[in-house]
Structures are given as C-alpha cells and as structure tokens.
Short mmCIF file of C-alpha atoms and ligand atoms in Angstrom, two decimals:
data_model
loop_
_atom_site.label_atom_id
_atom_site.label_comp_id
_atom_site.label_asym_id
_atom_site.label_seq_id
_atom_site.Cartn_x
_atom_site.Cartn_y
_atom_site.Cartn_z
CA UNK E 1 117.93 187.38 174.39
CA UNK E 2 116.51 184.52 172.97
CA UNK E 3 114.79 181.97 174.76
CA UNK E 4 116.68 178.19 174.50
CA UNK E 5 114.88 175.52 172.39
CA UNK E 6 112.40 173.62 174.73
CA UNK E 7 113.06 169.36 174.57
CA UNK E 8 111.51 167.54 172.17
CA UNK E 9 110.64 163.67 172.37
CA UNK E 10 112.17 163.45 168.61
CA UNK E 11 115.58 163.87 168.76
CA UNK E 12 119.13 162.01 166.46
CA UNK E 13 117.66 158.88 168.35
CA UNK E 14 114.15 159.01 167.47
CA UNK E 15 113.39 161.87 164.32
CA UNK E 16 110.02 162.83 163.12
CA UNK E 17 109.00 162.00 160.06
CA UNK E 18 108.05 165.22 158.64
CA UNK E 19 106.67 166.08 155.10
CA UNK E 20 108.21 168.63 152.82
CA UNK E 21 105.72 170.55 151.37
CA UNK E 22 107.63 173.10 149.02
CA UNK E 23 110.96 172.74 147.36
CA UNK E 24 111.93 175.24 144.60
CA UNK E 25 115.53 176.67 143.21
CA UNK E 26 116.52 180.13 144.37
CA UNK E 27 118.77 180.19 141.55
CA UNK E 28 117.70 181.30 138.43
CA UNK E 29 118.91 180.86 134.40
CA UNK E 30 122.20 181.13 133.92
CA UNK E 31 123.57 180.25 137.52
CA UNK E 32 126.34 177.54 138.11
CA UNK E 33 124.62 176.10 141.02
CA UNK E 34 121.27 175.13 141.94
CA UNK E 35 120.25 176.30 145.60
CA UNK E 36 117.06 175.74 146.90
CA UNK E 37 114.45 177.02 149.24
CA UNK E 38 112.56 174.00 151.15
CA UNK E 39 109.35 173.72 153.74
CA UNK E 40 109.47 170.91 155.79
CA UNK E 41 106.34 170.55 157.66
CA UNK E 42 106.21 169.44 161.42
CA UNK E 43 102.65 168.89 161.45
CA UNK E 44 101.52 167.40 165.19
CA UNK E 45 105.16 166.74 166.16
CA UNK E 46 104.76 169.99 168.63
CA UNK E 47 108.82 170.27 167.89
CA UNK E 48 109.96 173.86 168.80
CA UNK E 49 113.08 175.38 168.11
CA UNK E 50 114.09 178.82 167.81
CA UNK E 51 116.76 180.96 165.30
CA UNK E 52 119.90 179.73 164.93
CA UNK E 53 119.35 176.12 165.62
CA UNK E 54 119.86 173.68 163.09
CA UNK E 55 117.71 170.98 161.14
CA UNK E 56 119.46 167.12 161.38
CA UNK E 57 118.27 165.36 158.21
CA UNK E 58 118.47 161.45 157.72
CA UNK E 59 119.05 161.24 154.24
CA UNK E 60 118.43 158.63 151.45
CA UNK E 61 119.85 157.12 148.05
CA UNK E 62 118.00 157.89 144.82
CA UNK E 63 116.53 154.62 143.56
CA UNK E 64 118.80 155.33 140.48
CA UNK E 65 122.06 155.17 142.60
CA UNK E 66 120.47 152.06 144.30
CA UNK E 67 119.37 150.33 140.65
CA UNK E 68 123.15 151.07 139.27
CA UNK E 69 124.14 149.40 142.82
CA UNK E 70 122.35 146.41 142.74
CA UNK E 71 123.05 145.74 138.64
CA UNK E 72 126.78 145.35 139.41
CA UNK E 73 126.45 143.33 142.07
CA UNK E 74 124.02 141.21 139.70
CA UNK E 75 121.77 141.16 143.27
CA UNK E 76 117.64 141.45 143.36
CA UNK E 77 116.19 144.30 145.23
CA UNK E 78 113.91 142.19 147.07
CA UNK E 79 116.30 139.58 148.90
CA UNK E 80 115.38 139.38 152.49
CA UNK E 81 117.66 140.53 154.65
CA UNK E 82 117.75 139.45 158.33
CA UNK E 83 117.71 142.14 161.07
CA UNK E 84 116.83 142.47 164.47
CA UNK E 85 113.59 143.52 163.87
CA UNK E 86 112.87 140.77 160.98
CA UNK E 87 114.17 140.35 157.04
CA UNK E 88 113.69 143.84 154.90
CA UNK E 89 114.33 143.65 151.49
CA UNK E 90 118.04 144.63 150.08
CA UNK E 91 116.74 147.74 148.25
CA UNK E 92 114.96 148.91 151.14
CA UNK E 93 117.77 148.41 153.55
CA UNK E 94 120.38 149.96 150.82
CA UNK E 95 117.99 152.64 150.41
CA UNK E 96 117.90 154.22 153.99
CA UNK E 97 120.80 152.96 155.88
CA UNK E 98 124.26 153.55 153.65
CA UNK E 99 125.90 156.18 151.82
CA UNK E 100 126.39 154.62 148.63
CA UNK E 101 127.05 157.80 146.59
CA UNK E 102 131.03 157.30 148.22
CA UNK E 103 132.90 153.89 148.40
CA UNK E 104 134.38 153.10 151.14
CA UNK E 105 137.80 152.73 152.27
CA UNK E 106 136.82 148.77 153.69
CA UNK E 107 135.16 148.25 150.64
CA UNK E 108 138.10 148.98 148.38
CA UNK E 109 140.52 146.66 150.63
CA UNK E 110 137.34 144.03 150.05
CA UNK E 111 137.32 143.92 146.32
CA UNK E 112 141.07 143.72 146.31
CA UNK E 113 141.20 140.50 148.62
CA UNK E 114 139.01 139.30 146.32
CA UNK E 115 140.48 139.71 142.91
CA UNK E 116 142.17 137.22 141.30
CA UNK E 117 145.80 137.23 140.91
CA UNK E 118 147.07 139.57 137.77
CA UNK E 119 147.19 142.99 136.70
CA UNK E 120 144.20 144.38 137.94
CA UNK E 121 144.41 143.09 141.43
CA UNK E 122 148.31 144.56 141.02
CA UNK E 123 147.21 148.22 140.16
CA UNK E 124 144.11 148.23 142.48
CA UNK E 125 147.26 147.27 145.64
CA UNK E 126 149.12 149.84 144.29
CA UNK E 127 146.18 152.59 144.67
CA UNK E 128 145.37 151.13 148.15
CA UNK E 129 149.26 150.96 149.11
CA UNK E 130 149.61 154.77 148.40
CA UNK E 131 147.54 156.65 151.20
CA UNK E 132 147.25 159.92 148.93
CA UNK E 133 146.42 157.55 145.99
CA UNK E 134 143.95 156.09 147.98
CA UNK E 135 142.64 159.19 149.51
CA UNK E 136 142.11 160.32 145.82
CA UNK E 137 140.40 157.11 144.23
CA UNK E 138 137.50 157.05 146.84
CA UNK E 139 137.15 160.82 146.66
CA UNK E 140 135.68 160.87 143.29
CA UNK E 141 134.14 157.11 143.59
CA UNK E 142 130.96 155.34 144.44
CA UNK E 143 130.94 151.49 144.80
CA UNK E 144 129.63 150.92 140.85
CA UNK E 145 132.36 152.79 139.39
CA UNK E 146 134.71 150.31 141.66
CA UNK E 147 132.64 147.19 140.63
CA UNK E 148 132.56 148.39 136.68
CA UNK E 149 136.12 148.75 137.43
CA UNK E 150 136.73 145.74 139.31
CA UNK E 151 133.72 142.78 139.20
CA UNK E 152 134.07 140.51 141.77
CA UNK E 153 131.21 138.44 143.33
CA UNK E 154 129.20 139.61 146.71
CA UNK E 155 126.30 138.24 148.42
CA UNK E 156 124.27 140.70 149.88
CA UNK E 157 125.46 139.50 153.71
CA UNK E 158 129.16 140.22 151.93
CA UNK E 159 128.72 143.65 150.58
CA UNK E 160 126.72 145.26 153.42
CA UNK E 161 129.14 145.31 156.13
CA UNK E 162 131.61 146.87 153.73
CA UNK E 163 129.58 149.67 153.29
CA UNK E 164 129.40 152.93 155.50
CA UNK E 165 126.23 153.38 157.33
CA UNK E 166 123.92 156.58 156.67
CA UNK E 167 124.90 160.03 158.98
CA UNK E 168 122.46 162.73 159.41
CA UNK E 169 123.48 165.99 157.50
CA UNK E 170 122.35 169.10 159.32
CA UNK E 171 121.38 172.26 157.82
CA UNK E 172 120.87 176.27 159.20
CA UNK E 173 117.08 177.02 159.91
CA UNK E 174 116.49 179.74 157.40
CA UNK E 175 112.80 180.39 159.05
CA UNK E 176 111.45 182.00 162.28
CA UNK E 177 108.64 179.75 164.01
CA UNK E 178 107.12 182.79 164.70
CA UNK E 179 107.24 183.75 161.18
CA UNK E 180 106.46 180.20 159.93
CA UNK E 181 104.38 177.97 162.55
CA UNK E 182 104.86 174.20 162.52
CA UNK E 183 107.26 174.92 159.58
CA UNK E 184 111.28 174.56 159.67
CA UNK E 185 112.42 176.46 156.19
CA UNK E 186 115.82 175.02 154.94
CA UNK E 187 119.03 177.07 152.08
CA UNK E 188 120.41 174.03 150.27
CA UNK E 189 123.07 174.10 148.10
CA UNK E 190 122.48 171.05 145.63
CA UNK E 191 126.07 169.40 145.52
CA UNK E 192 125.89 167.93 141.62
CA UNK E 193 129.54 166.45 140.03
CA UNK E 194 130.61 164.19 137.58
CA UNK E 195 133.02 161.54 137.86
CA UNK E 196 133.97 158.68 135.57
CA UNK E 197 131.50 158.96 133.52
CA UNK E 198 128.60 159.16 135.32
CA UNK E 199 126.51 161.88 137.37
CA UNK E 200 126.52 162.13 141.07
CA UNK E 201 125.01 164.08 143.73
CA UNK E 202 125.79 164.75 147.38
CA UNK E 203 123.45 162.28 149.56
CA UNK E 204 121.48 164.45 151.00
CA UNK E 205 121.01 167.61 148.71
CA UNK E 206 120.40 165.10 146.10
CA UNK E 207 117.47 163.16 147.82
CA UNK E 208 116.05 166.57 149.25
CA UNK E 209 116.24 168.22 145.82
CA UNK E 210 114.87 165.38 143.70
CA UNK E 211 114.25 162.12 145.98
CA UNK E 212 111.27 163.60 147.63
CA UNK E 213 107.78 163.51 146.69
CA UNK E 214 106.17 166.38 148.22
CA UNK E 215 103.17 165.95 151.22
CA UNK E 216 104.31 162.46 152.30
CA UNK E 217 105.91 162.03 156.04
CA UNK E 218 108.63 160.53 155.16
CA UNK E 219 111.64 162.68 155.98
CA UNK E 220 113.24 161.72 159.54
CA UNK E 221 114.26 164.94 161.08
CA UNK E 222 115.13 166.09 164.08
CA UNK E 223 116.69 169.91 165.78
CA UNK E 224 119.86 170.37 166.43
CA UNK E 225 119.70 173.30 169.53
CA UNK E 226 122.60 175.73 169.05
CA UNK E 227 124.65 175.65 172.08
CA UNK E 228 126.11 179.42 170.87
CA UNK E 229 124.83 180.85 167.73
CA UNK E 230 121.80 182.85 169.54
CA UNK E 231 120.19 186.17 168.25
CA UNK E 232 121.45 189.26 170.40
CA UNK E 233 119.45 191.10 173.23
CA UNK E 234 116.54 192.89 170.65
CA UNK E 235 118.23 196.56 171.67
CA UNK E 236 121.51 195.17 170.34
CA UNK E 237 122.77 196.38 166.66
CA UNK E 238 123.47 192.86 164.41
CA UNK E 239 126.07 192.95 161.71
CA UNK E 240 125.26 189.36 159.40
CA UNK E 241 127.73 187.89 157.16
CA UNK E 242 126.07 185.39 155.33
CA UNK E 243 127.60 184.57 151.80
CA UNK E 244 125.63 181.79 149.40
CA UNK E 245 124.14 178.98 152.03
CA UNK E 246 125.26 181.42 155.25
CA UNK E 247 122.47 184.00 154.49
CA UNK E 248 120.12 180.85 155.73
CA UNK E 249 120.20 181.71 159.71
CA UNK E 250 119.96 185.28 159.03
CA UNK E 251 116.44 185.44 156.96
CA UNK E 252 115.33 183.32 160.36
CA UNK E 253 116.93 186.08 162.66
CA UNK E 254 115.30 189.17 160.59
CA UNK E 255 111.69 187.36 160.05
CA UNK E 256 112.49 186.88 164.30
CA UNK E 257 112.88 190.81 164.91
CA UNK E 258 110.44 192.13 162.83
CA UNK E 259 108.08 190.26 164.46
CA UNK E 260 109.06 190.76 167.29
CA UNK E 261 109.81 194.82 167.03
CA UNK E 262 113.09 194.61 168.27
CA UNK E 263 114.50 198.03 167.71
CA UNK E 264 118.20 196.92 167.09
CA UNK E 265 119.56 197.82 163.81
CA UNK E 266 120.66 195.09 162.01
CA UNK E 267 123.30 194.90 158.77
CA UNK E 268 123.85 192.41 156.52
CA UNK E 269 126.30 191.46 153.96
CA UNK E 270 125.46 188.84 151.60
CA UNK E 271 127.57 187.89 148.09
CA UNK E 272 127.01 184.77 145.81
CA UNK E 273 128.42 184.22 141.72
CA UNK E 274 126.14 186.43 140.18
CA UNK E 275 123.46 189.25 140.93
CA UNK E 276 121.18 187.92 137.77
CA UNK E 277 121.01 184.58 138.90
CA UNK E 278 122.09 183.99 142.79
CA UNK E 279 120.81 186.77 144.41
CA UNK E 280 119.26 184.52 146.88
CA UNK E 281 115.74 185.55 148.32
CA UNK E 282 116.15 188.85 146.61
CA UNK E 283 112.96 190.22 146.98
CA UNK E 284 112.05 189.78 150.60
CA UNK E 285 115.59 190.99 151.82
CA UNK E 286 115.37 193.93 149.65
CA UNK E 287 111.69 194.84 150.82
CA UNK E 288 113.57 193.80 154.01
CA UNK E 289 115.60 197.04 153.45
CA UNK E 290 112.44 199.43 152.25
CA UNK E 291 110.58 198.51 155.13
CA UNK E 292 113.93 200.13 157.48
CA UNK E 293 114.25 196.50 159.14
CA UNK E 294 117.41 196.31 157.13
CA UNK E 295 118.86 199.34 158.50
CA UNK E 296 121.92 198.56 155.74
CA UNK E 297 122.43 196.09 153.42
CA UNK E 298 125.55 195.66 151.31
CA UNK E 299 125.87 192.81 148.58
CA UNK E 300 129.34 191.10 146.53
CA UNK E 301 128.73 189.40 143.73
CA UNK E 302 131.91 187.75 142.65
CA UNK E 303 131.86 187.05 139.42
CA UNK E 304 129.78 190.25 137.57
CA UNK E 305 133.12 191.93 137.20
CA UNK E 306 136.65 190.51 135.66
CA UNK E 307 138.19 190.63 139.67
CA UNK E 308 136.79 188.95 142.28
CA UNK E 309 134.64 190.86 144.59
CA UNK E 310 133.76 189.24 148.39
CA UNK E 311 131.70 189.96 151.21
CA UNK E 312 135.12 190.88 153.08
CA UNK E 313 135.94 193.50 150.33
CA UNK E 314 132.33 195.48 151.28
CA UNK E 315 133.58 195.17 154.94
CA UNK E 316 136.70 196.91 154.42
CA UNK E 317 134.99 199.38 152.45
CA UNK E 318 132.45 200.48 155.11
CA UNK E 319 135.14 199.86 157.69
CA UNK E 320 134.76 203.14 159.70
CA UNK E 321 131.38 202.38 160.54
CA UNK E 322 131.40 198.71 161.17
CA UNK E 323 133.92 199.32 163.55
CA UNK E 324 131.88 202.44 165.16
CA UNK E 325 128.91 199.61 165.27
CA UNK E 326 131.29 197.08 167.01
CA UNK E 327 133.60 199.46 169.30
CA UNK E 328 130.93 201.71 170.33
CA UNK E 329 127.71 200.81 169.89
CA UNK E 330 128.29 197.46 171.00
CA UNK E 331 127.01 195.36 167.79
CA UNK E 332 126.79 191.56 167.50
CA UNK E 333 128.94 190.12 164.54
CA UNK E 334 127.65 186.85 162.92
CA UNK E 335 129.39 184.93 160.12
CA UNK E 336 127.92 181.83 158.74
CA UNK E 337 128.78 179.84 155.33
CA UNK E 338 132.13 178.09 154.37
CA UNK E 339 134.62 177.54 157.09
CA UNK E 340 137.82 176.53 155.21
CA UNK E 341 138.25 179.67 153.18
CA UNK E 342 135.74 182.38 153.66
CA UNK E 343 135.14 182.53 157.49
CA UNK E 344 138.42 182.65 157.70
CA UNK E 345 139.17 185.71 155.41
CA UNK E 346 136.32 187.22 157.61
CA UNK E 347 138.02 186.75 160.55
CA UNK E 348 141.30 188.53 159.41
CA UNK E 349 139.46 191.27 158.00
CA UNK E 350 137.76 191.96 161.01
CA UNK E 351 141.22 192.01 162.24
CA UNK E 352 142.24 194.15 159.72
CA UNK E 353 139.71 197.05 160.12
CA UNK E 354 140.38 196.31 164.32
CA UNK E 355 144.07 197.70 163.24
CA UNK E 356 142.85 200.52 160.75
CA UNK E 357 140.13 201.44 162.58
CA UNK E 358 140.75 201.59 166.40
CA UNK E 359 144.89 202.17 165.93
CA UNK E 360 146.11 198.60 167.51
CA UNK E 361 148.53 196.96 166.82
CA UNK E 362 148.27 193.47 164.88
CA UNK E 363 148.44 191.27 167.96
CA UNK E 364 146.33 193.66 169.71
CA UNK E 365 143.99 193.54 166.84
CA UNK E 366 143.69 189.82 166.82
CA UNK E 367 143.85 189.75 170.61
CA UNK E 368 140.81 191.81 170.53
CA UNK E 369 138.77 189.99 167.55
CA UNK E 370 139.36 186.57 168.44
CA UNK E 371 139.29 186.87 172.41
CA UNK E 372 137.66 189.85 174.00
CA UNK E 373 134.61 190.08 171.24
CA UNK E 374 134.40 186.13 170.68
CA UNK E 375 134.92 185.44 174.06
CA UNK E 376 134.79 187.70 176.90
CA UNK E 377 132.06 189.81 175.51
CA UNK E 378 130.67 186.50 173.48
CA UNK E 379 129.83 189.38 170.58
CA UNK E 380 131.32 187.36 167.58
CA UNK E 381 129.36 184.33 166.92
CA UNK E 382 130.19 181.84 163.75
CA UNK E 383 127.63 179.25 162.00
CA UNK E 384 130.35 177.71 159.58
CA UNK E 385 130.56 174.22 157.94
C1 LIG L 1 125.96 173.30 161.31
C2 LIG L 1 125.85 173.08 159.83
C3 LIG L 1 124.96 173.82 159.09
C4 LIG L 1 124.86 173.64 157.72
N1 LIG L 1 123.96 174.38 157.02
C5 LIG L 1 123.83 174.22 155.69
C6 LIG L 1 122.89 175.00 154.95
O1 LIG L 1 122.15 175.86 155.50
N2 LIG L 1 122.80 174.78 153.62
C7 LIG L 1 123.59 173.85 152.98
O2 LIG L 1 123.44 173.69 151.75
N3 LIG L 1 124.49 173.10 153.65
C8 LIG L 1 124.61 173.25 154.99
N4 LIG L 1 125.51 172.48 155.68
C9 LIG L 1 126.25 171.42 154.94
C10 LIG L 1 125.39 170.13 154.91
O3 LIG L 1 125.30 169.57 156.22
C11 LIG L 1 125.97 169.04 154.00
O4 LIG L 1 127.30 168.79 154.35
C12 LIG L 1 125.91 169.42 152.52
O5 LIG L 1 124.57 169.70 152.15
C13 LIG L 1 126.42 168.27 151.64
O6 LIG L 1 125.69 167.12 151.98
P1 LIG L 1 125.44 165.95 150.94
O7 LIG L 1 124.99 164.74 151.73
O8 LIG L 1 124.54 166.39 149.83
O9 LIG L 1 126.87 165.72 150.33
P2 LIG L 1 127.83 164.49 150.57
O10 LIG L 1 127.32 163.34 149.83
O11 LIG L 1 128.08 164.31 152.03
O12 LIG L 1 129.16 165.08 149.90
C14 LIG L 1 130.09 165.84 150.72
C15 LIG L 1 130.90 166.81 149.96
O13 LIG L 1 131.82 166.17 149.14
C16 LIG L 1 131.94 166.86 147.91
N5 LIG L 1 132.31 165.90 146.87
C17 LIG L 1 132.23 164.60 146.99
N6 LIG L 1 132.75 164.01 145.93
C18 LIG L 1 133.15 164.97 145.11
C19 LIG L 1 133.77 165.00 143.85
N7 LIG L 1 134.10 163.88 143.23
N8 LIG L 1 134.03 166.17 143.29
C20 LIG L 1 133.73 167.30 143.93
N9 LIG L 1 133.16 167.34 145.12
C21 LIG L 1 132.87 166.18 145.70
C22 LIG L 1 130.65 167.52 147.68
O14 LIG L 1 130.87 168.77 147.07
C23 LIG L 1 130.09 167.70 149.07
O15 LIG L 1 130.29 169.01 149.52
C24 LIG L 1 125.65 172.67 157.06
C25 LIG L 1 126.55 171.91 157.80
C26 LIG L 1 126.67 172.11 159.15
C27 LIG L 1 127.64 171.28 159.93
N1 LIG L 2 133.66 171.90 145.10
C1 LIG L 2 133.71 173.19 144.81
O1 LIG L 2 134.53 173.65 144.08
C2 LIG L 2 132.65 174.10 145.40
C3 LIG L 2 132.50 175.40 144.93
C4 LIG L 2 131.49 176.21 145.47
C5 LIG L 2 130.69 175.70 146.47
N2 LIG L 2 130.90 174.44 146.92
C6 LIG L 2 130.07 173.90 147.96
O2 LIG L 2 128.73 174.21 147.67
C7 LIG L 2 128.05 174.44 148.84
C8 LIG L 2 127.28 175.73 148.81
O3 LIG L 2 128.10 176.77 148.72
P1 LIG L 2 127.48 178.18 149.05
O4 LIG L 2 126.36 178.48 148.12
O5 LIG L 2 127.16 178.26 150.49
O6 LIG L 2 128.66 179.14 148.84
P2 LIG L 2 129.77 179.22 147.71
O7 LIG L 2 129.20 178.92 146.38
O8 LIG L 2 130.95 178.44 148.16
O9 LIG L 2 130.16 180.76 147.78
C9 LIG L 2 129.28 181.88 147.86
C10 LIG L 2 130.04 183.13 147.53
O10 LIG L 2 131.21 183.24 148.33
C11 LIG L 2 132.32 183.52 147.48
N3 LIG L 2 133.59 183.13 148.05
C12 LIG L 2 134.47 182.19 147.65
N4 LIG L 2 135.59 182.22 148.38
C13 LIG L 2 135.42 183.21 149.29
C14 LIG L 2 136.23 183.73 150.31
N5 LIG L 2 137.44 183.24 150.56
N6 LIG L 2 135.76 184.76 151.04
C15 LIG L 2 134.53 185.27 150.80
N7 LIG L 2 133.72 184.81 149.84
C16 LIG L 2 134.15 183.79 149.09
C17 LIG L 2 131.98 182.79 146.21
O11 LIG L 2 132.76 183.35 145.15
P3 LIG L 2 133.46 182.52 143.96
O12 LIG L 2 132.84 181.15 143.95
O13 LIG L 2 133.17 183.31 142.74
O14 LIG L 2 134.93 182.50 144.29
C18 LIG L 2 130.53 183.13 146.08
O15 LIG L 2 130.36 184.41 145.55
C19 LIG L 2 129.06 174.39 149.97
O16 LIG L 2 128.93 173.14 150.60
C20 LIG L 2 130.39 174.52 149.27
O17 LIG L 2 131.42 173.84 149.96
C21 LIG L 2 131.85 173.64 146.39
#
C-alpha cells in the first residue's frame, strides 16, 4: 500500500511559490476543448506527496480581466490601498485576492442601492427579487458586464468589499514523484465561454493556461493529501476509469507501478470527444499497453460515431471479466472525472454488471457496489469533482 504524504511546512496557510516550467495542449486540431499538460516545479520546497493526492492552486486574474475592471470603474491601477501589512496598489490587490471573472451576489444588491430611481434600477430589482433570475444573471456575469450594464460610481474602499475573495482550485496529480522528482504534473481542462459579448475564462485554467510566464516562482501551491483515494497493495489487480480530466491520477498511479514493479494488473478505461484530437497522452498510455504494464486498455470516444459511445458502454461490454477481476480476483475499482453525470452512470453500471454478472438481485447489486466494495472491503475508490 502506499505510504501517506509526509507534512510539509507549505500548506492552504502558507503555499510555495513554485514555477511552472512546461505548459502545452494535449488537444490537438480540430478538438472542442483545449486541455493541457503542465510541470510545476517544486524546486528546494522538499514538498512530498504521493499518487492520488491533489495540487491546491491560488489562482489569479489576467491583467485583461483586471484592465476591463478598473476602466468601468474609471479607477487607476496604482491607488494605494491600506492593509495590514501597508498600502498595495488596487491592481495588485485586484489581481491576487478576488475572483473577478464572476460578480457577486453582494455586488449586484450594491449597484442596485445605488442606482438612481427609474427604469433601470426597476428591472435590475426585478432580477435580484427573483432568486432563479438572480441565480441566472450572475451565472453568466462578471462585474464589467454589470457596470457596462449599470454605471454607478465606486471608490476603490467601496467596490472591494463587494467582491468575493480568491479560493484555491485543486487539481489531480497526474505525475509520480518517483517518476518526476521535485515535479507535480497537472490535466487541465481550460474552461473558455462567452457571455455578453465578451470572452471569459474560468479563474484558474485561464491564468494557468495563459497568465503564466514560464520559470518564474510565482505560483502559490500547496498538496492536498488524499484522505482515501490511495493506490492498491502492488499484488492487487486496478481497474481505472478515468474519462477527459479523470485519466490525470491514473498516468500518476501507472508511472508509480512501473517503477515500482508491482506485479498487479492494471485496466484502464479512458473516453474523451474525439480519438483524432482528445486522445489525451496517447502515446505513453499506448506504449503503456506494449510494454504489458497496461495489461488492458479499452477507450470511448463519444463523438467519432452518430450515437454516443461512453466509458460505461466499454464496461458493460467486457462485463464478464470486470466482474471476474472484481468478484474473484479481488481488483481495486477507481473512477475519477465529472461527478454530476458520469460517476454516477459508473456507479449504476457497476451495479448493473453486479446483477448480470454475479445473479443478484438489484438491491443486492447496489447493496454490494455501494457498501461491501466501497466500504467494507474499501475496493471502490472515487476522485470526482
Ligand atoms: C479534488 C478535485 C480534483 C480536480 N482535478 C481536476 C483536474 O485534474 N483537472 C481539471 O481540469 N480540473 C480538476 N478539478 C476542477 C478544478 O478544481 C476547477 O474547478 C476547474 O479547473 C475550474 O476552475 P476555474 O477557476 O478555471 O473555473 P471557475 O472560474 O471557478 O468556473 C467554474 C465553472 O463554472 C463554469 N462557468 C462559469 N460561468 C459559465 C458560463 N457563463 N457558461 C458556462 N460555464 C460557466 C465553468 O465551466 C467552470 O467549470 C478538480 C476539482 C477537485 C475538487
Ligand atoms: N459546460 C459544459 O457544457 C461542459 C462540457 C464539457 C466539459 N465541461 C467541463 O470541462 C471540464 C473538463 O471536462 P473533462 O475533459 O474532464 O471531461 P468532459 O469533456 O466533461 O468529458 C469527457 C468525456 O466524457 C463523456 N461523457 C459525458 N457525459 C458522460 C456520462 N454521463 N458518462 C460517461 N461519459 C460521459 C464526454 O462525452 P460528450 O461530451 O460527447 O457527451 C467526453 O467524451 C470539466 O470541469 C467539465 O465540467 C463543461
């Protein structure tokens, strides 16, 4: 089994500013999306951490989204602003410590207290009055499509306590230390939409994909230790479901046992859009498979055919032996990638083939998924955001 992640003095409280020394797109011509491979370098931090833990990432605005910010509120960049550890400039402070690329709820109710009386300040209180209204107009939002909207006048000491204060994001080690000293190795789906006429990205897939100049310590980072998502005993057969972003944890857990020479057999399914374009780290998972350290590998690439094809469909369709690898042989399942719709369609599926496969009946099927392998025997272990 896999040895815990050792304490670090860097931690949510204190992060390391670490350097990111590659960053290029898995996807290729042709894809929808944009998901990219990234090295972020730990350099003398001496921060361990082992498969299956996860990298925290303070993230930042792009000066862009900061410029459009401070235009419409007709505010200069380098206004001091007083905190406790003396006056940083606005752009600075704007910069690192909000989320600016979503408005705010407070902020909304803020511009509407100050509008003057009329139609605007009516249909901005009816939007605010309706909570699904609401929920809806800051969804799609950012505070300078609700000042082009709606100018009103703000100081800098008026606008900044109306605005939400930064989060880390955290994000599925895709590397083994072993594999990659002093390195943490990160799958990142670039979240790119566009709303009222202008382009936005997701904080922190935006700044990591095209805020960061490479070689510079400047990232703050820290590890978030898994308190469950560990790599089996090395004897132990894996099964890894890992569709798009979810095949992250499992290129750390195979780069983990070949080094190691763990003789458990190990299966993965992966599926993404397209084979052409988002076949994500194609070539080392298929030399992966030549080498035998992929013992089987099946792939579902959803849209290269008129019906949709999923990682759950391959399941079914190898469902005698998946369930001879769970039943008898005593296999670890892992699932990582989206929670609200495909881990969930894993889950039944497994529930599905436990039915098919081993004869029980649907309550003993899920009885047997979802508490004696997740559970008891702690064999069914989920990643999923
Ligand atoms: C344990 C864990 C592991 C994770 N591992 C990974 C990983 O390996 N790789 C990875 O890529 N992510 C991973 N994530 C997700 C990651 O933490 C972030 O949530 C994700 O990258 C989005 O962050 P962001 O700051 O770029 O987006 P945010 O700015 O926070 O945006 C949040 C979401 O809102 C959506 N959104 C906002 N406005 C709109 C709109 N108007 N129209 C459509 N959509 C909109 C975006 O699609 C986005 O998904 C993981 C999460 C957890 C909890
Ligand atoms: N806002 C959106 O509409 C949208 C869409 C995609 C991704 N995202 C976000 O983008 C980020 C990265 O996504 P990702 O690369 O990890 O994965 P992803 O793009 O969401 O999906 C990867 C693969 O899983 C398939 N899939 C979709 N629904 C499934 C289901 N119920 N069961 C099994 N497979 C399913 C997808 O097929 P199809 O896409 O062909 O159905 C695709 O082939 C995530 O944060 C995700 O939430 C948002």
């Amino acid at each position: 089994m896999s040895t815990s992640t050792p304490p670090s003095v860097y931690n949510r409280a204190n992060p390391y500013k670490a350097r990111l020394t590659e960053n290029y797109s898995l996807s290729s011509a042709g894809s929808n999306k944009d998901t990219r491979h990234l090295v972020v370098h730990l350099g003398e931090s001496g921060i361990k951490y082992v498969p299956g833990d996860s990298l925290g990432v303070f993230p930042r605005n792009l000066p862009k989204a900061v410029d459009e910010l401070l235009a419409q509120l007709k505010l200069d960049g380098a206004t001091p602003v007083d905190q406790p550890t003396g006056p940083v400039p606005l752009r600075d402070l704007l910069t690192t410590g909000y989320i600016l690329n979503r408005v705010s709820k407070k902020f909304v109710k803020g511009v509407l207290e100050r509008l003057p009386e009329g139609g605007k300040k009516k249909a901005l209180g009816e939007i605010v009055g309706s909570e699904e209204a609401f929920e809806d107009y800051v969804f799609t939002r950012d505070y300078t499509d609700v000042l082009i909207e709606y100018p009103v006048p703000l100081t800098a000491a008026e606008f900044l306590p109306l605005a939400n204060k930064v989060a880390p994001r955290l994000y599925s080690i895709a590397s083994s230390p072993k594999a990659h000293p002093n390195e943490v190795h990160l799958t990142v789906a670039v979240v790119k939409y566009h709303t009222h006429g202008r382009e936005k990205m997701g904080l922190a897939t935006g700044y990591l994909a095209h805020g960061q100049e490479l070689n510079k310590d400047e990232i703050p980072v820290y590890i978030q230790p898994t308190k469950h998502f560990h790599m089996p005993p090395p004897d132990a057969p894996m099964i890894m479901v890992g569709p798009g972003t979810g095949i992250a944890p499992f290129r750390a857990f195979l780069e983990e046992r070949e080094i190691d020479g763990a003789k458990g057999k190990n299966w993965l399914f992966f599926g993404d859009q397209k084979k052409a374009s988002d076949f994500l780290y194609e070539k080392q998972l298929v030399e992966m498979q030549a080498k035998g350290l992929l013992t089987k590998f099946d792939t579902a690439f959803s849209r290269d055919q008129a019906e949709k094809i999923y990682v759950q469909n391959r399941m079914h369709e190898n469902a005698g032996e998946l369930w001879k690898w769970i039943k008898d042989e005593g296999a670890y399942f892992y699932v990582c990638g989206d929670a609200k719709r495909m881990a969930k369609d894993v889950n039944q599926m497994l529930i599905t083939i436990a039915q098919e496969q081993g004869g029980l009946t649907p309550e003993a099927a899920k009885e047997y998924i979802e508490v004696t392998l997740a559970k008891t025997e702690k064999r069914y272990l989920k990643d999923v955001y």
